[in-house]
Tab-separated table of C-alpha atoms in Angstrom:
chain	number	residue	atom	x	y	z
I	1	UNK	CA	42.582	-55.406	-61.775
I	2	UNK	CA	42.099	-54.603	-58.655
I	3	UNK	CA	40.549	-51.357	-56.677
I	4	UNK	CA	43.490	-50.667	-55.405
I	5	UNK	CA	45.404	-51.163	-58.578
I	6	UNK	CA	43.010	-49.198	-60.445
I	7	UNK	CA	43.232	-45.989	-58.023
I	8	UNK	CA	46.870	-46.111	-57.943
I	9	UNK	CA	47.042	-46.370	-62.043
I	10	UNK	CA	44.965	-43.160	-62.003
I	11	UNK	CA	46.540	-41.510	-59.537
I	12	UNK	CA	50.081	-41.901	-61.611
I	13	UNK	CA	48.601	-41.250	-64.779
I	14	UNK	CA	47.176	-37.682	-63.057
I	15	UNK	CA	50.387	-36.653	-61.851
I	16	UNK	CA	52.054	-36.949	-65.019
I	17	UNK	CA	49.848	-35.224	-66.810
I	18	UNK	CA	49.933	-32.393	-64.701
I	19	UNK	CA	53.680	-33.015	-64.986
I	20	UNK	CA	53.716	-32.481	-68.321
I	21	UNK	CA	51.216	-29.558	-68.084
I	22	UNK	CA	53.547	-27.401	-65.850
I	23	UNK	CA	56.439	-28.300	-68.242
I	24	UNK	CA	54.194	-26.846	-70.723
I	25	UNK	CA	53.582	-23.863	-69.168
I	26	UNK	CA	57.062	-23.046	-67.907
I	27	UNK	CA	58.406	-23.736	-71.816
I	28	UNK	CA	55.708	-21.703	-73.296
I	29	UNK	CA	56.539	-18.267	-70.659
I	30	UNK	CA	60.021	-18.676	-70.953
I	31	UNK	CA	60.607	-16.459	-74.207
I	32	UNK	CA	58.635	-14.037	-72.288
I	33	UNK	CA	60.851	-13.703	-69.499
I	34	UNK	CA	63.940	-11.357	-69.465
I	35	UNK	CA	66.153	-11.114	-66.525
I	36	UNK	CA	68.001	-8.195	-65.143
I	37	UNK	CA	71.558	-8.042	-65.754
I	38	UNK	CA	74.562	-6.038	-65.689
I	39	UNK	CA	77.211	-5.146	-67.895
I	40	UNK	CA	79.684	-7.355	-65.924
I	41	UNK	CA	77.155	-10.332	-66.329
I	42	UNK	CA	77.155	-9.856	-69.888
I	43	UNK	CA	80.485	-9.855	-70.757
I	44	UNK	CA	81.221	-12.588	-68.699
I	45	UNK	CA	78.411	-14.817	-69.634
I	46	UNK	CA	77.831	-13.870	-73.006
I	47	UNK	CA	73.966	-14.745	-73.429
I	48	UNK	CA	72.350	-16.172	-76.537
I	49	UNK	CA	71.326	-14.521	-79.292
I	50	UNK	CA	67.526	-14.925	-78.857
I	51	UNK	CA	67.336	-14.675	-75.315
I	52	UNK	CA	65.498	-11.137	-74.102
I	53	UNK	CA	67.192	-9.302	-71.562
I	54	UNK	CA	67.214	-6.334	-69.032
I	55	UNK	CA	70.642	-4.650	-68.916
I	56	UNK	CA	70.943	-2.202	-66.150
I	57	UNK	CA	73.337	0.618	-65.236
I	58	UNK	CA	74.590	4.335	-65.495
I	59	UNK	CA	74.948	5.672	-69.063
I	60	UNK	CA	78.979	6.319	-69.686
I	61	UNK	CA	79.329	9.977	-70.142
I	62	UNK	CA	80.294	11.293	-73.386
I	63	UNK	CA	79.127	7.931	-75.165
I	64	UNK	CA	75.933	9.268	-76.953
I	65	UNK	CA	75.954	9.118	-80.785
I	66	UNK	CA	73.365	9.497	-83.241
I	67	UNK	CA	73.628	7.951	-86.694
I	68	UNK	CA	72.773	11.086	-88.880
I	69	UNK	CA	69.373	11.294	-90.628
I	70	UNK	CA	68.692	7.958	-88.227
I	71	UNK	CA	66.648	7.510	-85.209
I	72	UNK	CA	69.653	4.581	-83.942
I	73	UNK	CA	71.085	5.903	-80.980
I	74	UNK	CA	74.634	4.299	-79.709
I	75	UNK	CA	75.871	4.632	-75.811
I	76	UNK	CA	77.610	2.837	-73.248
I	77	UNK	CA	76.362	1.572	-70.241
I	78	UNK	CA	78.470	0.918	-66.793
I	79	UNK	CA	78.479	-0.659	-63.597
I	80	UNK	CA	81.713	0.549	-63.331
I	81	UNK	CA	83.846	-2.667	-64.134
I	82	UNK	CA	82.422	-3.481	-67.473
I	83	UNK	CA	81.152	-1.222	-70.169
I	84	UNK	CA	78.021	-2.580	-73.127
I	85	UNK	CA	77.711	-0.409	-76.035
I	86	UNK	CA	73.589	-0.292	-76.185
I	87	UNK	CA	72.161	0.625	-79.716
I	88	UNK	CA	68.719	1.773	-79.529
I	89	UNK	CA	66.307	2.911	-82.345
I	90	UNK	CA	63.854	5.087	-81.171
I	91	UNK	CA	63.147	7.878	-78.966
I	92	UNK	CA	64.879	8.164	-75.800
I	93	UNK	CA	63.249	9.263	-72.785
I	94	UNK	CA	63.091	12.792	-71.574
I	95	UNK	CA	64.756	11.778	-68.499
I	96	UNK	CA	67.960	10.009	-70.606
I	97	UNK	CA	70.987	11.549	-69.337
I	98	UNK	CA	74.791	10.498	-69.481
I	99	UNK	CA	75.275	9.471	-66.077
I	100	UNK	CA	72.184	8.283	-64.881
I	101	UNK	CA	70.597	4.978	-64.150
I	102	UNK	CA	68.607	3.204	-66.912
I	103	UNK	CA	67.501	-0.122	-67.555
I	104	UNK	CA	67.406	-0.825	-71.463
I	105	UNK	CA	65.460	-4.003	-72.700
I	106	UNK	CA	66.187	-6.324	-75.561
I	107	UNK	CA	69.249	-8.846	-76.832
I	108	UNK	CA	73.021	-8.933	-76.966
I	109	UNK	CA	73.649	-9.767	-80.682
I	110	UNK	CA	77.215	-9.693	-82.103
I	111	UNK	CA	78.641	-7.606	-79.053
I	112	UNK	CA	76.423	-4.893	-79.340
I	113	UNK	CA	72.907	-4.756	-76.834
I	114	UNK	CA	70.332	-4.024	-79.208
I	115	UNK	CA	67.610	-2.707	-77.189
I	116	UNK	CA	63.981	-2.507	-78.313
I	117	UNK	CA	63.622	-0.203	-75.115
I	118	UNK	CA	64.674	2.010	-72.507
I	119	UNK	CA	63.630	2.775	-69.518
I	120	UNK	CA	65.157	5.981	-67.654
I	121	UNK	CA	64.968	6.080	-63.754
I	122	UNK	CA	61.597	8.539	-62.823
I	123	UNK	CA	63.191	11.157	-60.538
I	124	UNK	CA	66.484	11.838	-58.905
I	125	UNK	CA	66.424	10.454	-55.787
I	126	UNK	CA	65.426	7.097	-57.598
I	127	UNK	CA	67.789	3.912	-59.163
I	128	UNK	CA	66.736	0.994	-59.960
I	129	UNK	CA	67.461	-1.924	-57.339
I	130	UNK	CA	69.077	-3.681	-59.718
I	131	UNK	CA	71.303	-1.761	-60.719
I	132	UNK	CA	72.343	-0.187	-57.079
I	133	UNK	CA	72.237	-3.737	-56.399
I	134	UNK	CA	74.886	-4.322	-59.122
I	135	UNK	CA	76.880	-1.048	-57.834
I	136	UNK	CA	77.472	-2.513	-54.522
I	137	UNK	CA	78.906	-5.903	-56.049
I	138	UNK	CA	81.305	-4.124	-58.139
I	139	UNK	CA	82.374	-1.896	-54.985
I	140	UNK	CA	81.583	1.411	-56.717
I	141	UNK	CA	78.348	2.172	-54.819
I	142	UNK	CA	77.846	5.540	-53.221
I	143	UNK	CA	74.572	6.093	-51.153
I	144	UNK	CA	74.607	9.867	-52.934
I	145	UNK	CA	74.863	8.120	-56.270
I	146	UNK	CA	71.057	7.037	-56.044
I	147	UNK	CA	70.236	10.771	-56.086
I	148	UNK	CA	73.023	12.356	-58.591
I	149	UNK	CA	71.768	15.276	-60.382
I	150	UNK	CA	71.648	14.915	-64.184
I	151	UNK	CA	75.705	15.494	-65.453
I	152	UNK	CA	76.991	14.168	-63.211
I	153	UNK	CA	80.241	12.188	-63.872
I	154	UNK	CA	80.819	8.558	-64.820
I	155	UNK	CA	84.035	7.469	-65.888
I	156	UNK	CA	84.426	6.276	-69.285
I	157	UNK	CA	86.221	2.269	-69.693
């Protein structure tokens, strides 16, 4: 074989095996990746079972219920076109209120969002970009909504 022949056989074997390295790689981090979506993306797209996700929104008032004796919390969660009942078991943050922005982590099993956490937005003047992001699409976004005081009112669907 050739010099020529020789370098070109290495350089093609190299690429594919960094080919198959970065395939690798990019199989092995996908389970830990979990996008943001909203409650309209949801619905419509109805993910798989074992596929982590970040659902975003503003907690439907009047939609918090506690199982009794149970830590399993169940509420809804808007973007004001499609509702996802979230159940959660654990401790909500002090922050959780019904009509405020949170971002709830976890799967979409059976049509329920079973969420192994939740994240409440930090102050008042604060909501997360995805989810004003997601506001804006829908057509429901008002600037003031980004800074609504705790109460304040989202319509149940």
């Amino acid at each position: 074989m050739k010099r020529k022949h020789k370098r070109l056989t290495f350089v093609l074997i190299a690429m594919a095996l960094v080919g198959v390295a970065t395939g690798l790689v990019l199989y092995a981090l996908s389970d830990g990746i979990s996008l943001f979506h909203s409650p309209t993306d949801i619905v419509e797209k109805q993910p798989k079972e074992t596929q982590r996700l970040r659902l975003g929104g503003l907690v439907v008032e009047d939609s918090v219920r506690r199982e009794d004796g149970s830590p399993v919390v169940m509420f809804g969660v808007t973007d004001m076109e499609n509702t996802v009942q979230v159940s959660y078991n654990g401790l909500l943050p002090d922050l959780f209120r019904e009509g405020q922005g949170i971002v709830a982590e976890g799967r979409y099993v059976n049509g329920v969002f079973v969420a192994s956490e939740v994240l409440a937005k930090h102050d008042e003047n604060y909501m997360a970009p995805e989810v004003a992001e997601s506001l804006k699409k829908s057509g429901n976004w008002k600037p003031e909504d980004a800074g609504a005081p705790a109460g304040t009112k989202v319509p149940a669907q």
